Tab-separated table of C-alpha atoms and ligand atoms in Angstrom:
chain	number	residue	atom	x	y	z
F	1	UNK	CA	18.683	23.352	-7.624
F	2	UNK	CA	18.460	22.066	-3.761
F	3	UNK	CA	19.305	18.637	-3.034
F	4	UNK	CA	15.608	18.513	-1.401
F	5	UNK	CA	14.233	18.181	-4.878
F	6	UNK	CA	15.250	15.032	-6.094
F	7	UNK	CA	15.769	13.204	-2.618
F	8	UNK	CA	14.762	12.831	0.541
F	9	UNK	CA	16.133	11.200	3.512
F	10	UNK	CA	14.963	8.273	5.586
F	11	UNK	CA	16.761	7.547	8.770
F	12	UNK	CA	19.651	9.871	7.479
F	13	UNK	CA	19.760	7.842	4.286
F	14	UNK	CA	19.657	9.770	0.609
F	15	UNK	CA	16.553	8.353	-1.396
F	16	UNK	CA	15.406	9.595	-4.688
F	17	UNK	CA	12.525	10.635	-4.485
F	18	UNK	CA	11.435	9.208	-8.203
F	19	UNK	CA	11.767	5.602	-7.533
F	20	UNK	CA	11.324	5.441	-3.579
F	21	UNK	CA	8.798	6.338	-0.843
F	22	UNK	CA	8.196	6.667	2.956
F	23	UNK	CA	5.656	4.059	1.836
F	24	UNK	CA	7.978	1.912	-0.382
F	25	UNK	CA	10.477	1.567	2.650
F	26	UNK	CA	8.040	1.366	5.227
F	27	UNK	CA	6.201	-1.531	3.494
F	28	UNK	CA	9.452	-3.542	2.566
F	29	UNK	CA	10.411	-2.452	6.517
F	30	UNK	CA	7.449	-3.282	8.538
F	31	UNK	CA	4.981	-5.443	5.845
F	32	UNK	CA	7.563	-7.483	3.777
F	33	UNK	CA	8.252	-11.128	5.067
F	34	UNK	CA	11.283	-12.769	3.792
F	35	UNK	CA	11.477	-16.389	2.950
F	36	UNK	CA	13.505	-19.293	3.592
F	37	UNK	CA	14.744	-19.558	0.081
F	38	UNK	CA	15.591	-16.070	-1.349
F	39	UNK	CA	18.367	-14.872	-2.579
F	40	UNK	CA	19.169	-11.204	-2.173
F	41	UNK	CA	21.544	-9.513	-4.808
F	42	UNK	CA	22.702	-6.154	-2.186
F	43	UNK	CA	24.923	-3.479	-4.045
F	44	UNK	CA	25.890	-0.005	-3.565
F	45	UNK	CA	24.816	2.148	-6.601
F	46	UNK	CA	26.667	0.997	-9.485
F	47	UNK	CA	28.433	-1.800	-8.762
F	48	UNK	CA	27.197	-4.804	-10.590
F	49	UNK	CA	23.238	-4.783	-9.544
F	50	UNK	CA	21.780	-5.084	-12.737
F	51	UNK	CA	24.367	-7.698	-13.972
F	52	UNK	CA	23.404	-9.766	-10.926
F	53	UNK	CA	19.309	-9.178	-11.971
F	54	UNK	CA	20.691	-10.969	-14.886
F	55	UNK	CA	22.580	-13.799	-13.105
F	56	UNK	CA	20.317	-14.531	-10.384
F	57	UNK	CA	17.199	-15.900	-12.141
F	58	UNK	CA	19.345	-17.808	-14.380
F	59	UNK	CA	21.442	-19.962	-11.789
F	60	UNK	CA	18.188	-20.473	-9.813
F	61	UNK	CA	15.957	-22.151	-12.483
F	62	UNK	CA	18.924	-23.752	-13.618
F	63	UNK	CA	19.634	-21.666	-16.876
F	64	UNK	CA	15.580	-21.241	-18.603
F	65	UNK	CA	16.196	-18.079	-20.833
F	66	UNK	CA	12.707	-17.394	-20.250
F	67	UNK	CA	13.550	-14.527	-17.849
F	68	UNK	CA	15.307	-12.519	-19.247
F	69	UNK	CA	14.016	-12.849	-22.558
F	70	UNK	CA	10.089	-12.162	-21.218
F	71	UNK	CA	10.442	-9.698	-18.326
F	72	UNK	CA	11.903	-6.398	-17.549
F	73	UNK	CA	15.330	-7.017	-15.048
F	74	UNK	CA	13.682	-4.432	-12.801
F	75	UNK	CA	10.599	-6.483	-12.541
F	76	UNK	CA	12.367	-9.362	-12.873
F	77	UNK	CA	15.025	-9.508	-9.563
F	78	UNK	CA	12.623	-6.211	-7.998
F	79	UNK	CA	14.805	-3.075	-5.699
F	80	UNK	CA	13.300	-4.531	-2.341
F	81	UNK	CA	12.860	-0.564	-1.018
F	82	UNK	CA	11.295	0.679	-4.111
F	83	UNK	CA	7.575	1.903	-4.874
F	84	UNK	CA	7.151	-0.794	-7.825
F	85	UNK	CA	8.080	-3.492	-4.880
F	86	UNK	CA	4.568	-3.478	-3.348
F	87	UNK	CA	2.461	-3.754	-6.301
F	88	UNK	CA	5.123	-6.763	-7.688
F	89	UNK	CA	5.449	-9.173	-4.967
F	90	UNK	CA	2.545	-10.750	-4.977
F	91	UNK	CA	3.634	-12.127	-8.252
F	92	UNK	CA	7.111	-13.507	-7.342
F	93	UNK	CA	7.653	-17.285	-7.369
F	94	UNK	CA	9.787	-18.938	-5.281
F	95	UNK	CA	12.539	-18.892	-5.406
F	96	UNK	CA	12.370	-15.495	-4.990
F	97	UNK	CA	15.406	-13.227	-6.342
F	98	UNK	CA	15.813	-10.110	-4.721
F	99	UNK	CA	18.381	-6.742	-4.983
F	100	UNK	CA	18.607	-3.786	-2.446
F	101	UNK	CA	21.113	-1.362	-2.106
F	102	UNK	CA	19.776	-0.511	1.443
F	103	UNK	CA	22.617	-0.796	4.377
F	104	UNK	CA	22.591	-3.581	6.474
F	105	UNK	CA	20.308	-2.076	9.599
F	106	UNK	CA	17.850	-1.360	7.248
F	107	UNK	CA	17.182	-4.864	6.688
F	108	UNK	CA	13.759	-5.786	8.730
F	109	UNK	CA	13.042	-8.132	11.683
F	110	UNK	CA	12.004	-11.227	9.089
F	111	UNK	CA	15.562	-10.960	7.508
F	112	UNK	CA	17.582	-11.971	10.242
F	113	UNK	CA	15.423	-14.295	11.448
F	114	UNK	CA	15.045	-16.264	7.762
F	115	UNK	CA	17.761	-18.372	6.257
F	116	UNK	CA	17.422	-15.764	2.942
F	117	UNK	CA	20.814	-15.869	1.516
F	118	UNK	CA	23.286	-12.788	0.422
F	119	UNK	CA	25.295	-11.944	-2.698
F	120	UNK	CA	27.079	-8.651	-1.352
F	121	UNK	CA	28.692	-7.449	-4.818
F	122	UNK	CA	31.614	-5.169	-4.540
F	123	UNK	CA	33.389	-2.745	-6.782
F	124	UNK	CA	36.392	-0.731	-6.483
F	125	UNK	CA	35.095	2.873	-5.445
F	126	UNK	CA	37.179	4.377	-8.475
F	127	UNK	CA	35.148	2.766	-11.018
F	128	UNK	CA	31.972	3.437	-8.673
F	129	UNK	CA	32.104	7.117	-9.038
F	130	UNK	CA	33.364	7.398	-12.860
F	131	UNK	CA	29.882	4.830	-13.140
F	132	UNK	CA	27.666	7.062	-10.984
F	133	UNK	CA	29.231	9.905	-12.748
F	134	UNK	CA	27.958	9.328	-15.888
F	135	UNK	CA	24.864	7.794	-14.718
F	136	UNK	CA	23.609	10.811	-12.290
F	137	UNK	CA	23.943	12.693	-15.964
F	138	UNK	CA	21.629	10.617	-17.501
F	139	UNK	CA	19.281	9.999	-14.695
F	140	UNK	CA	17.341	12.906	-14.999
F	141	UNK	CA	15.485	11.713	-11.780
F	142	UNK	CA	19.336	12.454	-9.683
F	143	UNK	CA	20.882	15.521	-8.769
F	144	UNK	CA	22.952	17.026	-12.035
F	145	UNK	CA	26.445	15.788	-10.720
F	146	UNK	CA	28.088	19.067	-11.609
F	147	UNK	CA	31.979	19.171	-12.064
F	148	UNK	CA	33.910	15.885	-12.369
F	149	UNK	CA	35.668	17.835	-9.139
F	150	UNK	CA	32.205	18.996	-7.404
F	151	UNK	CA	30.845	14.846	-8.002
F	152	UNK	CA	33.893	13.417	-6.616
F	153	UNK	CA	33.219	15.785	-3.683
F	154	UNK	CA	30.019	14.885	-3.421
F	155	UNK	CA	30.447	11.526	-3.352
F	156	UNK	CA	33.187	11.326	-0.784
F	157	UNK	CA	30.857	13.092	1.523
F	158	UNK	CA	27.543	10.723	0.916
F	159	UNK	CA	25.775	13.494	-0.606
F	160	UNK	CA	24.788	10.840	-3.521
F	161	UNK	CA	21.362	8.033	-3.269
F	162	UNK	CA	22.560	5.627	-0.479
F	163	UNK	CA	25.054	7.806	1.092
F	164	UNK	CA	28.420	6.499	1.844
F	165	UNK	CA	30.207	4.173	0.096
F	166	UNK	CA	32.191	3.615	2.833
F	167	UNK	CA	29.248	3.195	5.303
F	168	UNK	CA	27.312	0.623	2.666
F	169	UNK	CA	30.587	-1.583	2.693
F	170	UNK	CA	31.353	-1.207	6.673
F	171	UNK	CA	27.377	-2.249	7.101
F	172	UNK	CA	27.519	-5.353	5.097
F	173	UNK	CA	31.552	-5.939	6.335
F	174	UNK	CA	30.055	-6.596	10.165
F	175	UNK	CA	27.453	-8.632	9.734
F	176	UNK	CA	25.857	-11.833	12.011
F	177	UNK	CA	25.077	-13.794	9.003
F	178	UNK	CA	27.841	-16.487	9.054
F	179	UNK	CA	26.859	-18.302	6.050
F	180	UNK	CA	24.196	-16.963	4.884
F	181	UNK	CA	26.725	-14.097	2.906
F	182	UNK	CA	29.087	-14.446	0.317
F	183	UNK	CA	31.070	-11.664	-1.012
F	184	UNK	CA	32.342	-10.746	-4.614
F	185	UNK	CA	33.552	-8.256	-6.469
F	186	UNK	CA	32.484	-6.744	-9.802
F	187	UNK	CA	36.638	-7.150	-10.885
F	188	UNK	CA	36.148	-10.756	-10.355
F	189	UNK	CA	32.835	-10.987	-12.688
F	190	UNK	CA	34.995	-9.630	-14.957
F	191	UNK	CA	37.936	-11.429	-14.871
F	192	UNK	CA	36.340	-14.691	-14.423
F	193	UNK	CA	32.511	-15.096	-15.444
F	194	UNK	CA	32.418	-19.022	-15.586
F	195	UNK	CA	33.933	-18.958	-11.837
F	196	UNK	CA	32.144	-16.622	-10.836
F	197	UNK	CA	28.846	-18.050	-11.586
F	198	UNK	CA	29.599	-21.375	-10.227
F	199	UNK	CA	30.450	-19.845	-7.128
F	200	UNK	CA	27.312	-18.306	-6.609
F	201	UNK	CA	25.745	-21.271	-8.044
F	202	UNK	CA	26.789	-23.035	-5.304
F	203	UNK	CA	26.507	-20.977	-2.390
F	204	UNK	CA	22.556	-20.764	-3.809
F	205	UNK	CA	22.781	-24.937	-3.554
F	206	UNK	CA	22.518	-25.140	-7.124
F	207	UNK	CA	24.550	-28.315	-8.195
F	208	UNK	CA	24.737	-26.754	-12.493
F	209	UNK	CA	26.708	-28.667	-15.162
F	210	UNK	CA	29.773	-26.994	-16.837
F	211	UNK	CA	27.335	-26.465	-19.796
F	212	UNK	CA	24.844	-24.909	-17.654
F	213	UNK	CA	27.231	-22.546	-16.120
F	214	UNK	CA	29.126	-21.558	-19.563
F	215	UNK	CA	25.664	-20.552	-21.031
F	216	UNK	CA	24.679	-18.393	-17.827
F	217	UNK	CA	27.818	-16.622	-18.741
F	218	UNK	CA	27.147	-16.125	-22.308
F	219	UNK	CA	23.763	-14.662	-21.946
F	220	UNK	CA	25.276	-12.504	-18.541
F	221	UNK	CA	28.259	-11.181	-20.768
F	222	UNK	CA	28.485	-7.560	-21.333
F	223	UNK	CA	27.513	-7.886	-24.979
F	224	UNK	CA	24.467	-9.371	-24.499
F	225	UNK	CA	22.785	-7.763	-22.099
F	226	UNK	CA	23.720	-4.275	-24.279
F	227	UNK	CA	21.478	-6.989	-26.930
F	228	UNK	CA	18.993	-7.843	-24.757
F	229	UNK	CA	15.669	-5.064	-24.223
F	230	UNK	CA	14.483	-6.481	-21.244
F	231	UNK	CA	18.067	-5.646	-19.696
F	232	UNK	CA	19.556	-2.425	-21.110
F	233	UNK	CA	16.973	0.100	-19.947
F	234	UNK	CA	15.925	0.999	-23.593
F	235	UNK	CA	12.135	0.879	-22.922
F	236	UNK	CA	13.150	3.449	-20.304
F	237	UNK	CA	11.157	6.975	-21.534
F	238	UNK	CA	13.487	9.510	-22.110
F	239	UNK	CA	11.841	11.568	-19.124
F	240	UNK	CA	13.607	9.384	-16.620
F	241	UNK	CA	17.095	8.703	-18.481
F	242	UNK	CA	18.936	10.428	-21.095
F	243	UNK	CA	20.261	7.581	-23.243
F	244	UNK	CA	22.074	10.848	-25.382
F	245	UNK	CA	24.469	11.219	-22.875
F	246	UNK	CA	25.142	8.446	-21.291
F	247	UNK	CA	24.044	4.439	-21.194
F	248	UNK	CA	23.440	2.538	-18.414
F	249	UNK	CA	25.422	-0.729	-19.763
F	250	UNK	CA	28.261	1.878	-20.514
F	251	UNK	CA	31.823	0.425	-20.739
F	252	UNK	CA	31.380	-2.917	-18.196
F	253	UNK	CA	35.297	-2.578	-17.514
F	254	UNK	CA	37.327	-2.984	-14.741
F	255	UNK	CA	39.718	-0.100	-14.120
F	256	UNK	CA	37.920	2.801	-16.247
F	257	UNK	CA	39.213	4.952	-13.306
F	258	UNK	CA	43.084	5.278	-15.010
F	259	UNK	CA	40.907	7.474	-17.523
F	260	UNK	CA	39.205	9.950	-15.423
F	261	UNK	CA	40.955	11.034	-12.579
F	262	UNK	CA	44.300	13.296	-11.962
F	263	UNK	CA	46.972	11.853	-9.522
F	264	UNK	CA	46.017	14.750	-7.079
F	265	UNK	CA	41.895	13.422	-7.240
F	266	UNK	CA	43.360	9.994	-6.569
F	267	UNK	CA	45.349	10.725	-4.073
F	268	UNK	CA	42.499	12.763	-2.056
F	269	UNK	CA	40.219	9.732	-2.632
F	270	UNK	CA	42.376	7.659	-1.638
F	271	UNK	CA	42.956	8.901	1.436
F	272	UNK	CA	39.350	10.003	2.512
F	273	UNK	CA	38.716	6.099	2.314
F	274	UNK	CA	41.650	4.639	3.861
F	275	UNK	CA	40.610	7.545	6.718
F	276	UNK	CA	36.931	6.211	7.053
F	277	UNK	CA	38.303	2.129	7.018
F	278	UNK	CA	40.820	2.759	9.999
F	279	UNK	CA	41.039	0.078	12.190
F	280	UNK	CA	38.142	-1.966	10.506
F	281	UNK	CA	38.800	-5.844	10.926
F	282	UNK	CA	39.069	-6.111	6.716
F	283	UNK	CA	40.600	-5.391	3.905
F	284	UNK	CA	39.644	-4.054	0.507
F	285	UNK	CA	40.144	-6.264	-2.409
F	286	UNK	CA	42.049	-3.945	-4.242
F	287	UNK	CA	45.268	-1.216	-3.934
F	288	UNK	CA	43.830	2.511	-4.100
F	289	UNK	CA	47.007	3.175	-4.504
F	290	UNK	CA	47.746	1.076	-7.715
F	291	UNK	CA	46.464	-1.302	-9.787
F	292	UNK	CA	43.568	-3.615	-8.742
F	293	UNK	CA	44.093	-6.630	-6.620
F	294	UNK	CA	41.297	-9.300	-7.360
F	295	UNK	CA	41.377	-11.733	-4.355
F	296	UNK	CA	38.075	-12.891	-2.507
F	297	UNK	CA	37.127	-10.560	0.097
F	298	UNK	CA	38.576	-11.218	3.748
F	299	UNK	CA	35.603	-10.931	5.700
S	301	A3P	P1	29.944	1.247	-16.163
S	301	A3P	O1	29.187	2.525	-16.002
S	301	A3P	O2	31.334	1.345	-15.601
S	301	A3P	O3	29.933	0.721	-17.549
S	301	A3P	P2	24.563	-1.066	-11.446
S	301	A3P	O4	23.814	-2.100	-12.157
S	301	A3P	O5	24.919	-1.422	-10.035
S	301	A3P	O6	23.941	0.282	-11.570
S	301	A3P	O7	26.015	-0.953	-12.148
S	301	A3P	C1	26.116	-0.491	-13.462
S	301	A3P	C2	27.520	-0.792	-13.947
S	301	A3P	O8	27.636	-2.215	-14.156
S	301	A3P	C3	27.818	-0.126	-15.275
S	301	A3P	O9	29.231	0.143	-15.253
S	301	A3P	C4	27.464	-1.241	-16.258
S	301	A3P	O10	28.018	-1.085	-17.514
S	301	A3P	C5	28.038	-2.438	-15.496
S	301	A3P	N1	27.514	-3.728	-15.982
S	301	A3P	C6	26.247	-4.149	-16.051
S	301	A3P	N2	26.171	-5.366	-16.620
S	301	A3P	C7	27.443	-5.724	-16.931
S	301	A3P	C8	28.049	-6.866	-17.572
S	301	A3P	N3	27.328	-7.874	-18.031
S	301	A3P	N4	29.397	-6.874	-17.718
S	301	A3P	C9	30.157	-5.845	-17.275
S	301	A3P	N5	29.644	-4.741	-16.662
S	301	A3P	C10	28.310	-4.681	-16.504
């Protein structure tokens, strides 16, 4: 099977071809207009996107289930570069909560010049590629990952949707948006919901109560959203995912890594992303090496 079946690129960027378009990215590129008050979830692949559809609505209208009891988290917080964006935003009310997992110089002209605010979400590569792993299994709209060996390859090189992890992060790293950005990391969701939350909360202006924040968590924990059918992809027909082999709210751990790869694989990935962050102006949140450091990111 050629890679040219189930992607395509755009501007040297891996697309699948299922869920996105010339169209879809030309109309969120050139016809799209951000606003003022959105808040933009942006992810690479696997890192926490779906948790933040969950989050997002919640800490902007102050904690209403309504959301993500009543509609899909895809339609919910919509992929800005998808086909189903078009035909949704109409509907969107303000304030508008938005994920992409484009780079940052895909981002069009209205972006920069709109005050729309950023949640970049970060996750230690290890855990990215056991996730996408198991995912581009069950996504029967990806590539079949092959070996364990043959993804980890694959992934290293950017042969995966959204190419390099290393080029996502770098994008987002280097960018002129001062305040308008906050970074966090998936570890830190995990080790600290509550915080977490609050944080965002109030980078979004939000001004919640402790009881407010504590009940965004509960309904945002792992267990819940497995609970909750507008979140865990099981209205999903079994032509697109293969909920046999794998799930998409899978294990929602920090660290799954230690379980998967041999100290030779670690090593190599190790060192093929140390290679590619040479000389850049920040560090990673976490050891490679060892066990994972959870500080803030040093922009
Ligand atoms: P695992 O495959 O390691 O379980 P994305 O939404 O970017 O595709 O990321 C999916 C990953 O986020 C999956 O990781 C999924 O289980 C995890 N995830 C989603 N919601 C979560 C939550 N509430 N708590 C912990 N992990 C969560």
């Amino acid at each position: 099977m050629s890679i040219d079946e189930f992607y395509f690129m755009h501007h040297g960027l891996v697309l699948p071809k299922e869920t996105h378009s010339q169209e879809s990215v030309r109309f969120f590129g050139q016809e799209f207009t951000f606003k003022d008050d959105d808040a933009v979830a942006v992810t690479y692949p696997k890192s926490g996107t779906i948790w933040m559809q969950e989050i997002l609505p919640l800490v902007l209208n102050g904690g209403d289930l309504t959301p993500i009891h009543t509609i899909l988290n895809w339609d919910r917080v919509p992929w800005l570069e998808e086909k189903r964006f078009q035909t949704l935003v109409d509907q969107l009310a303000s304030p508008r909560a938005l994920v992409t997992h484009l780079p940052y110089q895909f981002m069009p002209p209205s972006f920069f010049s709109s005050k729309a605010k950023v949640i970049y979400v970060m996750r230690n590569p290890k855990d990215v590629i056991v996730s996408s792993y198991y995912f581009y299994q069950m996504a029967k709209f990806l590539e079949d990952p092959g070996s364990w060996d043959e993804f980890i390859g694959k992934f290293l090189k950017g042969r995966v949707m959204f190419g390099k992890w290393t080029d996502h992060v770098k994008s987002w790293m280097h960018t002129q948006l001062g305040d308008r950005i906050i970074y966090i990391t998936y570890e830190q969701m995990i080790q600290d919901l509550p915080a977490t939350v609050r944080l965002i909360s109030e980078f979004l202006g939000k001004n919640l109560s402790d009881e407010v924040i504590e009940k965004i968590a509960h309904h945002c924990s792992f267990k819940s959203m497995q609970s909750n059918v507008m979140s865990n992809f099981s209205l999903v027909s079994d032509k697109y995912m293969d909920s046999s082999k794998s799930q998409f709210l899978r294990k929602g751990v920090a660290g799954d890594w230690k379980n998967h790869f041999s100290s030779k694989q670690l090593a190599h990935i190790s060192s093929v992303i140390y290679k590619e962050l040479e000389g850049e102006s920040f560090a990673l949140p976490w050891s490679l090496d060892g066990t994972a450091v959870v500080t803030n990111v040093d922009a």
